[in-house]
Short mmCIF file of C-alpha atoms and ligand atoms in Angstrom, two decimals:
data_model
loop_
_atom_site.label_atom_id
_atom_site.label_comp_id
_atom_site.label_asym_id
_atom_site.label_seq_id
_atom_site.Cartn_x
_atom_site.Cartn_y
_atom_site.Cartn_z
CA UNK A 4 0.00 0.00 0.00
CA UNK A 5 1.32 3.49 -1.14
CA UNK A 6 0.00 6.98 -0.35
CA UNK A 7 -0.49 8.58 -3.66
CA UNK A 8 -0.72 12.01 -4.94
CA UNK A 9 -2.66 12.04 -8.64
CA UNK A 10 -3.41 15.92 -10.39
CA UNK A 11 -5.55 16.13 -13.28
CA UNK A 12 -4.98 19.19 -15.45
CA UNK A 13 -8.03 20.65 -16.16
CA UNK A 14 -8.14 19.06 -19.77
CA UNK A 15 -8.84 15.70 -18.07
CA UNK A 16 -11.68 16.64 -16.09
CA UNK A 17 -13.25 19.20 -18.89
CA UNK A 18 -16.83 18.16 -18.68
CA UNK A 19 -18.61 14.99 -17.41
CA UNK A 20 -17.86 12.15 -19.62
CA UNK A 21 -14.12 13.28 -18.41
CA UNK A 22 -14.71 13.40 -15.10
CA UNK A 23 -16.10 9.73 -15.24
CA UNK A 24 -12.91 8.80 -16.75
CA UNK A 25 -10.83 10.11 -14.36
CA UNK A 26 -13.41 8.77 -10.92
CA UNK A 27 -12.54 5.76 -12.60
CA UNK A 28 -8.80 6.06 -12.86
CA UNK A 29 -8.89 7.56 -9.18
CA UNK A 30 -11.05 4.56 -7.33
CA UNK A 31 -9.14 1.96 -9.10
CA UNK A 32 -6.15 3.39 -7.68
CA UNK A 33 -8.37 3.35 -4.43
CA UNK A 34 -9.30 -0.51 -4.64
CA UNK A 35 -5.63 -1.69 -5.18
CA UNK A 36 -5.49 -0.82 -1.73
CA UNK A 37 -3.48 2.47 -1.30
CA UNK A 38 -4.17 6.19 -0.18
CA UNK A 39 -5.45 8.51 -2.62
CA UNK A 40 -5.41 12.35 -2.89
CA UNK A 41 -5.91 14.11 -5.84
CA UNK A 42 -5.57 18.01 -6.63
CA UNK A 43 -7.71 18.91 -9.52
CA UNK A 44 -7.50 21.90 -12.28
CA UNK A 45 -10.41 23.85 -13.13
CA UNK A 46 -12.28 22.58 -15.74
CA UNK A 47 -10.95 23.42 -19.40
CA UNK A 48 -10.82 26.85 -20.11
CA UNK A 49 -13.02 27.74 -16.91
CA UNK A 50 -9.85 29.96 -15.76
CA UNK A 51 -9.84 31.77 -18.91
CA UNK A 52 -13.39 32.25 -19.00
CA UNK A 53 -13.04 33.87 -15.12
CA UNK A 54 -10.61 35.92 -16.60
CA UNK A 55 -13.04 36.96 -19.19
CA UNK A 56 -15.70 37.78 -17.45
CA UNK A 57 -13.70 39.72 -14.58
CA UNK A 58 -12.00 42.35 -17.54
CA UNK A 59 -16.01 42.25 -18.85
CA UNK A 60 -16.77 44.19 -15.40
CA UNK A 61 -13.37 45.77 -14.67
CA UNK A 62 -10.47 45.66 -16.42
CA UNK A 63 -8.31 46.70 -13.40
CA UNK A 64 -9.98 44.90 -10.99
CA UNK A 65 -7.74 44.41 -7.75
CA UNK A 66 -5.56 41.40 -7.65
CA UNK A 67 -7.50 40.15 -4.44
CA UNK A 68 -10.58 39.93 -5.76
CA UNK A 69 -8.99 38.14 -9.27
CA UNK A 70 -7.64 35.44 -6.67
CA UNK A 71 -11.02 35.23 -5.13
CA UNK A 72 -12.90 34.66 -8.66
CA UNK A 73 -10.29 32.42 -9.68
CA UNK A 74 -9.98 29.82 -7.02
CA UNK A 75 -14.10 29.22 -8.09
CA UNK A 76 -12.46 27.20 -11.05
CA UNK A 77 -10.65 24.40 -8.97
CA UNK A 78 -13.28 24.77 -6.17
CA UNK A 79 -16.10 23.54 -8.59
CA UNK A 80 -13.83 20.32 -10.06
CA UNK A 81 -13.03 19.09 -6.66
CA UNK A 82 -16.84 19.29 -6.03
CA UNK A 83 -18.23 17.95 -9.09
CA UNK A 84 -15.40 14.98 -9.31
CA UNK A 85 -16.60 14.02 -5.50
CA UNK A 86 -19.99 13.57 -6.95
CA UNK A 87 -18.62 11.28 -9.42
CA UNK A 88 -16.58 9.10 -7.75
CA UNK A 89 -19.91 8.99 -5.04
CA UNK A 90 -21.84 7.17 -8.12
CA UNK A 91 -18.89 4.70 -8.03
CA UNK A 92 -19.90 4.06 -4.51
CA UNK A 93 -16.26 4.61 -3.00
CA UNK A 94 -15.99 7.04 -0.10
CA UNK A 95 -14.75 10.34 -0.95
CA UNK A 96 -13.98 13.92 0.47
CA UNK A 97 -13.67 17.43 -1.28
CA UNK A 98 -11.37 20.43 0.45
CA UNK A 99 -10.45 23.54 -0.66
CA UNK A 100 -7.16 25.48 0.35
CA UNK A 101 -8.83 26.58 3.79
CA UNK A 102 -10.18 23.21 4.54
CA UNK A 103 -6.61 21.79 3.85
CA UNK A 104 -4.62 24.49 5.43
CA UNK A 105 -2.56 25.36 2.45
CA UNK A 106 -0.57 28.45 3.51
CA UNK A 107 1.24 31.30 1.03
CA UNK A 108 2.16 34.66 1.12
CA UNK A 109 -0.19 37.12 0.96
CA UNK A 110 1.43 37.55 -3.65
CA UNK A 111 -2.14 37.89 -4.97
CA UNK A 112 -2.07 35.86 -8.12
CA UNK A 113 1.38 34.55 -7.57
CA UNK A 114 1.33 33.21 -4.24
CA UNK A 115 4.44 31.10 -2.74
CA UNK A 116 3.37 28.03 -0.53
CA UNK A 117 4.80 28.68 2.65
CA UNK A 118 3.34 25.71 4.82
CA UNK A 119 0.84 23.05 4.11
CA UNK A 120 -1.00 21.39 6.88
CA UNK A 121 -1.32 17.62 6.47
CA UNK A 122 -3.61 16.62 9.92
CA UNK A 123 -7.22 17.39 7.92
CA UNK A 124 -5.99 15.06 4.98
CA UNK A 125 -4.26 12.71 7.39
CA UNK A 126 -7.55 12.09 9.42
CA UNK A 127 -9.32 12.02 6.09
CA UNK A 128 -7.29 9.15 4.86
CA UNK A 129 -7.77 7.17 8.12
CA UNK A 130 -11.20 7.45 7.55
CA UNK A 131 -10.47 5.83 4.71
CA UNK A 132 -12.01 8.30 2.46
CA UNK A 133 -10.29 9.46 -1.16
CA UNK A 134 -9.11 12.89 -0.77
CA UNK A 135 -10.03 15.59 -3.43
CA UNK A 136 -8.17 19.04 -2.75
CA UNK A 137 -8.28 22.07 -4.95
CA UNK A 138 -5.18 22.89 -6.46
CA UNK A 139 -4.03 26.77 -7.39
CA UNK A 140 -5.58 28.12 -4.63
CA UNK A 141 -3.75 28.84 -0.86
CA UNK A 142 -4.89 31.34 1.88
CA UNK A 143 -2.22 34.24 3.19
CA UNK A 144 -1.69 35.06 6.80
CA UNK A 145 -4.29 37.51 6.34
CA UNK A 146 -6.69 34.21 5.91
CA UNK A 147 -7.47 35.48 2.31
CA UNK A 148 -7.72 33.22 -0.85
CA UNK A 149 -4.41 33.25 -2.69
CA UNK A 150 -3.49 31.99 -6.41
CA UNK A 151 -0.19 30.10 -7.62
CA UNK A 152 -0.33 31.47 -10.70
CA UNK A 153 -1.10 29.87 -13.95
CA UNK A 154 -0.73 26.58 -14.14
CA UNK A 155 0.11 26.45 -10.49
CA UNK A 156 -2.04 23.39 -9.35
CA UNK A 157 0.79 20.75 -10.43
CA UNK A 158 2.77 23.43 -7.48
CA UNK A 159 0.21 22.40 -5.51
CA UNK A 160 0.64 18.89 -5.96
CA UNK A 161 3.88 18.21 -4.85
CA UNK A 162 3.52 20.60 -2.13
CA UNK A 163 1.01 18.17 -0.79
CA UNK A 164 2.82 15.19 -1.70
CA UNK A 165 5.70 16.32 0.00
CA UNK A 166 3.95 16.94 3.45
CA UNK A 167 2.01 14.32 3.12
CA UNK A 168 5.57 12.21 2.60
CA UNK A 169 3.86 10.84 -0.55
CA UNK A 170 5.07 7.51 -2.35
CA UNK A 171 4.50 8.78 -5.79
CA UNK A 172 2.97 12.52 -7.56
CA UNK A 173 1.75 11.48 -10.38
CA UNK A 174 0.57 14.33 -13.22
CA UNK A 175 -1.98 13.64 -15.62
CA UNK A 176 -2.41 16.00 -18.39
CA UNK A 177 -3.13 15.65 -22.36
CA UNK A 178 0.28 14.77 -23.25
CA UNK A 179 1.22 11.74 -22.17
CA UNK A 180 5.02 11.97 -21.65
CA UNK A 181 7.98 14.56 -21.53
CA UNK A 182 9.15 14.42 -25.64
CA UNK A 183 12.32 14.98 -27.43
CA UNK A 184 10.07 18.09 -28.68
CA UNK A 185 6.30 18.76 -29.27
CA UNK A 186 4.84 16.19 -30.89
CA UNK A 187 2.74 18.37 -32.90
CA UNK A 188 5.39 19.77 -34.39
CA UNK A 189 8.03 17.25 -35.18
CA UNK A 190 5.86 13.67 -36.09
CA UNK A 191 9.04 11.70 -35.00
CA UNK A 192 9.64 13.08 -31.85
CA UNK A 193 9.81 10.24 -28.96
CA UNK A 194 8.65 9.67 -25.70
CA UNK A 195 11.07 9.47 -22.80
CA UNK A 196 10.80 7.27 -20.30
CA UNK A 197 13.07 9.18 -17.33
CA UNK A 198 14.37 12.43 -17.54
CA UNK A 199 16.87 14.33 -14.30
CA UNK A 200 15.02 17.51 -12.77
CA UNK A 201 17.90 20.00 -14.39
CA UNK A 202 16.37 18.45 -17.83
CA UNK A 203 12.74 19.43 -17.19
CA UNK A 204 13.34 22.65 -15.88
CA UNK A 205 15.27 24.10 -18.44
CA UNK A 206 12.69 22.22 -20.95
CA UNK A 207 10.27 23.74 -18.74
CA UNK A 208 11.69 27.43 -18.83
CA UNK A 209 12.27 26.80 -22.42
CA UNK A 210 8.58 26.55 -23.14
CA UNK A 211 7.80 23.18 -22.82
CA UNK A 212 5.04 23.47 -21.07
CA UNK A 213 4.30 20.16 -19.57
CA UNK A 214 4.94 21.12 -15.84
CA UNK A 215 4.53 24.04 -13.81
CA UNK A 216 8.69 25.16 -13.50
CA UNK A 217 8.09 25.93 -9.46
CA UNK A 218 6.51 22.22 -9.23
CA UNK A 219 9.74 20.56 -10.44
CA UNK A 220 11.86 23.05 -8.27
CA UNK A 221 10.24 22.00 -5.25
CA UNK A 222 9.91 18.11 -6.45
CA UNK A 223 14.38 18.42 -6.80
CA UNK A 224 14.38 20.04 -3.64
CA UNK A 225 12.42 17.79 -1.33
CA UNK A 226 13.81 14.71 -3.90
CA UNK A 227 9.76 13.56 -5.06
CA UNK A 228 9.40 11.65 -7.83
CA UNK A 229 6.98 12.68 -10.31
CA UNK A 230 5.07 10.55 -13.14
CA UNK A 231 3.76 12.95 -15.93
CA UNK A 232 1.23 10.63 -18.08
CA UNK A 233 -2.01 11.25 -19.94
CA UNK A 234 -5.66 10.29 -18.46
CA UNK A 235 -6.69 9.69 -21.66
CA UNK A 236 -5.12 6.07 -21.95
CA UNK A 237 -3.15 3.42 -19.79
CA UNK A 238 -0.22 4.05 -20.94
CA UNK A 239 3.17 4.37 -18.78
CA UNK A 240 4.66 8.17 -19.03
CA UNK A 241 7.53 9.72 -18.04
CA UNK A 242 9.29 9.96 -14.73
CA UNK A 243 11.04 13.16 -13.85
CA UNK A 244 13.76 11.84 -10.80
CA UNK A 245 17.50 13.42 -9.93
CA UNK A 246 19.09 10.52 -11.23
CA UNK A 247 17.86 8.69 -14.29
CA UNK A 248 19.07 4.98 -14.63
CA UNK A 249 18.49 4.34 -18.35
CA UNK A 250 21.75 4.80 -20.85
CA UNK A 251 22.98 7.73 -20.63
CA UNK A 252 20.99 10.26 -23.61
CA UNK A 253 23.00 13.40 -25.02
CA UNK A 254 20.34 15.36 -25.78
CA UNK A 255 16.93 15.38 -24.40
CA UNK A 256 15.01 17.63 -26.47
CA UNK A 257 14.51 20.61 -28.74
CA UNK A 258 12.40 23.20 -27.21
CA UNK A 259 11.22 26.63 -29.14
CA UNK A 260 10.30 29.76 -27.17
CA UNK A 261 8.49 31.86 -29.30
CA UNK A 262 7.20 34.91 -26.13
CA UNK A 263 10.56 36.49 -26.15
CA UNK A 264 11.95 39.64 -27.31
CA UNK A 265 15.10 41.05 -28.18
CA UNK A 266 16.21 44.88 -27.24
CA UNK A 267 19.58 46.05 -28.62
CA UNK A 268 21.41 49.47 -26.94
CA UNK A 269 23.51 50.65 -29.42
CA UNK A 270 25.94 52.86 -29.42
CA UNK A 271 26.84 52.81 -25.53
CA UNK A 272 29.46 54.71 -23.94
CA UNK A 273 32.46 52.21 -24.06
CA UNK A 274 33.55 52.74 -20.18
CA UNK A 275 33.49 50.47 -16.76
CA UNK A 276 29.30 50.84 -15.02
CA UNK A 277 27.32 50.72 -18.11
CA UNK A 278 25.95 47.38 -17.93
CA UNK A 279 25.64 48.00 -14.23
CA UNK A 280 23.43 50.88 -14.75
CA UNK A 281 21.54 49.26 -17.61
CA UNK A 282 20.27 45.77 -15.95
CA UNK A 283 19.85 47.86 -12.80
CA UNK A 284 17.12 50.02 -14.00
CA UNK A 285 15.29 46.49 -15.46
CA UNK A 286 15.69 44.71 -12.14
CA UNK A 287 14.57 47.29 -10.58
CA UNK A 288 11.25 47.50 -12.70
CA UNK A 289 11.63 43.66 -11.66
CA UNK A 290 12.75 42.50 -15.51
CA UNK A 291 13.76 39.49 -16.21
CA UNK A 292 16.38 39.15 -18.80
CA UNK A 293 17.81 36.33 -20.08
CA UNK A 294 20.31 36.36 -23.43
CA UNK A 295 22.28 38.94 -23.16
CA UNK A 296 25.17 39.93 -25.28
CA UNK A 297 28.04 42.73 -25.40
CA UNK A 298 29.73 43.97 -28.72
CA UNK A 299 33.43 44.52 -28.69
CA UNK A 300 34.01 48.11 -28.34
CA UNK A 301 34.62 50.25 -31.15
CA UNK A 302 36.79 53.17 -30.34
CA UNK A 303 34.40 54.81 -27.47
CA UNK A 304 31.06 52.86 -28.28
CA UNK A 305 29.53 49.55 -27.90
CA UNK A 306 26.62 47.85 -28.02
CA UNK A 307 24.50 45.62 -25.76
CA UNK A 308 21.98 43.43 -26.86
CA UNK A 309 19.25 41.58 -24.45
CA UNK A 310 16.58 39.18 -24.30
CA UNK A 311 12.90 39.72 -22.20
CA UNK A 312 9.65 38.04 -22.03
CA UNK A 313 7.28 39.58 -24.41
CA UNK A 314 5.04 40.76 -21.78
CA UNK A 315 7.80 43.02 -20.15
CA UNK A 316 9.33 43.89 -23.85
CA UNK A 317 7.14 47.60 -23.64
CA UNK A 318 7.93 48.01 -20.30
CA UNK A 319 11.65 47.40 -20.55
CA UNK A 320 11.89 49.53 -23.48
CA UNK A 321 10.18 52.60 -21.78
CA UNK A 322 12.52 52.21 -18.83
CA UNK A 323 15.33 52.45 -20.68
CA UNK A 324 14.24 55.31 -23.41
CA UNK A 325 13.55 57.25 -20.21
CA UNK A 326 17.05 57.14 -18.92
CA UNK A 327 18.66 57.48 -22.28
CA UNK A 328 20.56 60.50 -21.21
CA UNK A 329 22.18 59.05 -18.21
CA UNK A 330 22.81 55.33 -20.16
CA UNK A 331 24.17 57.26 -22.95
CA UNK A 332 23.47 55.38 -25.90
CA UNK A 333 21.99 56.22 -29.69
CA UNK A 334 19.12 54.40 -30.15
CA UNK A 335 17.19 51.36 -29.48
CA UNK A 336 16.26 48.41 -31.52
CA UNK A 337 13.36 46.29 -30.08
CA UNK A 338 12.67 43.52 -31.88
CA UNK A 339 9.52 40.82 -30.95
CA UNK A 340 9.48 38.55 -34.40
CA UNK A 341 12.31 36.48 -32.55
CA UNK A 342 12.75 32.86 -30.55
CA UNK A 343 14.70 31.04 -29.08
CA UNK A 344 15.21 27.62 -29.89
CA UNK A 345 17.18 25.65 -27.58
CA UNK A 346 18.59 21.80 -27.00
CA UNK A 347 18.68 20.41 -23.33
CA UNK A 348 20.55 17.67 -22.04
CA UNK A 349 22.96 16.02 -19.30
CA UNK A 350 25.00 14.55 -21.40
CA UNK A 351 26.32 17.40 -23.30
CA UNK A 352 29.03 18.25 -20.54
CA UNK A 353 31.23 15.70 -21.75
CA UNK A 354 30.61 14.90 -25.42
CA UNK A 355 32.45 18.07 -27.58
CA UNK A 356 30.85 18.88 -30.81
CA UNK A 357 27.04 18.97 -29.87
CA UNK A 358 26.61 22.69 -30.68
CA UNK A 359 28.15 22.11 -33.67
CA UNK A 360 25.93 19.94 -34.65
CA UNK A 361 23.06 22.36 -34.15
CA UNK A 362 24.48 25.07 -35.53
CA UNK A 363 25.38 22.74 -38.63
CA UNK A 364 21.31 21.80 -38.76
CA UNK A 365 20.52 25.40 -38.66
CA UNK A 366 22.97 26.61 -41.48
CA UNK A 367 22.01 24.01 -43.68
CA UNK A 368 18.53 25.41 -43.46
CA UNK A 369 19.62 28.62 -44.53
CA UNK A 370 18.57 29.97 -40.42
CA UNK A 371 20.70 32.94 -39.04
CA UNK A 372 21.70 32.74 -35.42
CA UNK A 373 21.80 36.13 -33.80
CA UNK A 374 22.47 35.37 -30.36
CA UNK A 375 23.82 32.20 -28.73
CA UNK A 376 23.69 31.26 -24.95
CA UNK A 377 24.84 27.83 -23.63
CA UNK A 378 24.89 26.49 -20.09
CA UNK A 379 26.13 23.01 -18.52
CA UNK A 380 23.28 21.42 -20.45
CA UNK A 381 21.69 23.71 -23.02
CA UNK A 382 22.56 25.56 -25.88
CA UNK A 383 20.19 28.44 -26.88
CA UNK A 384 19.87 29.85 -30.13
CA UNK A 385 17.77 33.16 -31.25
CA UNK A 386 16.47 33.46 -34.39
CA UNK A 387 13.55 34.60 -36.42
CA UNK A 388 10.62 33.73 -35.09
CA UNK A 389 8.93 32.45 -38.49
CA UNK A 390 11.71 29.97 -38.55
CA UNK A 391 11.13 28.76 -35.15
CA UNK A 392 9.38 25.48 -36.29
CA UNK A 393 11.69 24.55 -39.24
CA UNK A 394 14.13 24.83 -37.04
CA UNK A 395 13.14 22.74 -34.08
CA UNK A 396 12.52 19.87 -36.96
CA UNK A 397 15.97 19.89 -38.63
CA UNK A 398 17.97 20.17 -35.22
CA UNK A 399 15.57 17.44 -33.97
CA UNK A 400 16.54 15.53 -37.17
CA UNK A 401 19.90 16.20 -36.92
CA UNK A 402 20.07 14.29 -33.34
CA UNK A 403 17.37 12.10 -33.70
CA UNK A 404 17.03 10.29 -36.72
N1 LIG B 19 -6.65 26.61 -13.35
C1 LIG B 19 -5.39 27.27 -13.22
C2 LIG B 19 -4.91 27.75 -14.58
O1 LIG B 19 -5.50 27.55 -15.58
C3 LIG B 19 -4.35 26.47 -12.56
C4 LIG B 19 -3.96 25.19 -13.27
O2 LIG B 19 -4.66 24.72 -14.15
O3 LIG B 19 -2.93 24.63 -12.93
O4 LIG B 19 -3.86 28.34 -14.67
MG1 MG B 20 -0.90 22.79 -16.41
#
């Protein structure tokens, strides 16, 4: 007997036929003898639609009461999947954040978990009842309702599976594995069957956008092993552990960002504090950046180029034409038709000529590299975003086939 943590995304429980599917998937779990406790998504787009309907009445409605509206999605799930698992006659329990004792920070819409409280869920369990808990949703010290942020309920899910001590988290969502890259874009890509934390995260970060990134933080951190499979089918899917056991792969994927943007300084003052004073002002503003590349000085100018999110691009660039006359420099050049199209992998520390290779797929697609970034076990590429596909397929080719 196991304690188990399962999360449906909110594609698996999207309307009723679902939600049978997935009773079924949960009680059967039940009957082979082991704890169950399962955080649910809202229902498909319900989120979305919440969203919707909040900018219908307000469009700068307060962050508070965007958490409060939100957490409605998960709340109705846990309720309506209870109901369904009751026709399967197996004893069952629905909670929400409060009930649990799921505790954050009082980040409206992007709330940390600081504590969660296992003893409801515990006595739950003893009373040998299946345990259905909200995911997404926390309360802050204040004892208001709290979001994770999108896609936060797989967050959720380990944080319950790793105060409950759980055996196994497993994630069920539409895809049924982690894949060398998106099966809808490259028809050959495959299925792996383990893949090390570092992996998924820069996957993960890279737009692959299987897990939550904060899940598989905590899930390295507190060493839980986590299944990510599909509900649709009984399939086995893909475990994401520190260690993977299998042969050793170079490369695990090819992952395309395409919600970047570049901003170029040009013609900077070629003397010591400039970049100091540049990423300053964006981390400040609370900018991430990411690629970021200097030009050799010429004479008494250089240049410095810079990736953002897309969201922040406006932002970033207003920042910085605002302090042009302190920063110095001639102009700006923002560009958002860009991505960034990266390989991931362990094995790439020790095996020399890997970004080669991808550079040699790109070239031989006629594909200009702007900017390049590597780390340990990635190599990042930007390029133009109408190329983004063609490019994931020949570097996938290049390693795969
Ligand atoms: N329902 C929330 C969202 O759509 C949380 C989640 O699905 O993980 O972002
Ligand atoms: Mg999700």
């Amino acid at each position: 007997m196991a304690l188990i943590v399962m999360k449906f995304g909110g594609s698996s429980v999207a309307d009723t036929q679902r939600l049978y599917r997935v009773a079924e998937r949960i009680t059967n779990t039940y009957k082979e003898g082991n704890d169950v406790v399962v955080v649910l998504s809202a229902q498909g787009d319900t989120t979305d639609e919440l969203i919707a309907k909040a900018e219908e009445v307000n469009l700068n409605g307060s962050k508070r009461e965007m958490d409060m509206l939100l957490a409605c999605g998960e709340q109705m799930s846990v309720a309506l999947e209870a109901m369904a698992i009751q026709r399967l006659g197996c004893p069952v329990v629905s909670l929400n954040a409060w009930q649990v004792g799921i505790h954050t920070d009082s980040r409206y819409s992007g709330a940390r978990i600081r504590r969660v409280d296992a003893s409801r869920i515990r006595m739950e369990l003893d009373r040998k009842r299946i345990v259905l808990v909200t995911g997404f949703q926390g309360i802050s010290p204040d004892g208001d309702l709290t979001t994770l942020g999108r896609g936060g309920s797989d967050t959720s899910a380990v944080a319950l599976a790793v105060a409950l001590k759980a055996d196994l988290c497993q994630i069920f969502t539409d895809v049924d594995g982690i894949y060398t890259a998106d099966p809808r874009l490259v028809s050959n890509a495959k299925k792996l069957q383990e893949i090390t934390y570092d992996e998924m995260l820069e996957l993960a970060s890279l737009g692959a956008q299987v897990l939550h990134n904060r899940s598989v933080q905590m899930a390295k951190r507190y060493h839980v092993d986590l299944e990510v499979l599909t509900s649709f089918a009984n399939v086995p899917g893909t475990i994401v552990k520190e260690v993977v056991k299998m042969e050793k792969v170079i490369i695990s994927g090819v992952a395309k960002d395409c919600s970047i943007a570049r901003i170029a300084l040009v013609g900077l003052n070629n003397e010591p504090g400039v970049a100091y004073q540049l990423f300053s002002l964006l981390a400040k503003k609370k900018i991430d950046v990411d690629v970021i590349l200097q030009s050799i000085g010429r004479g008494d100018s250089k240049d410095i180029s810079f990736t953002v999110d897309l969201a922040d691009c406006d932002e970033a660039a207003a920042v910085l034409e605002a302090n042009r006359d302190e920063l110095g420099f001639d102009h700006l050049d923002v560009r958002k038709d860009v991505a960034k199209v990266s390989i991931v992998g362990g094995g790439m520390l020790n095996t020399p000529g890997i970004a080669a290779a991808m550079f040699q797929a790109l070239y031989e697609e006629h594909i200009n590299i702007q900017m390049i970034s590597t780390s340990e076990i990635k190599v990042s590429v930007l390029i133009d975003k109408a190329q983004a596909d063609r490019a994931v397929r020949a570097i996938h080719s290049k390693f795969f086939d």
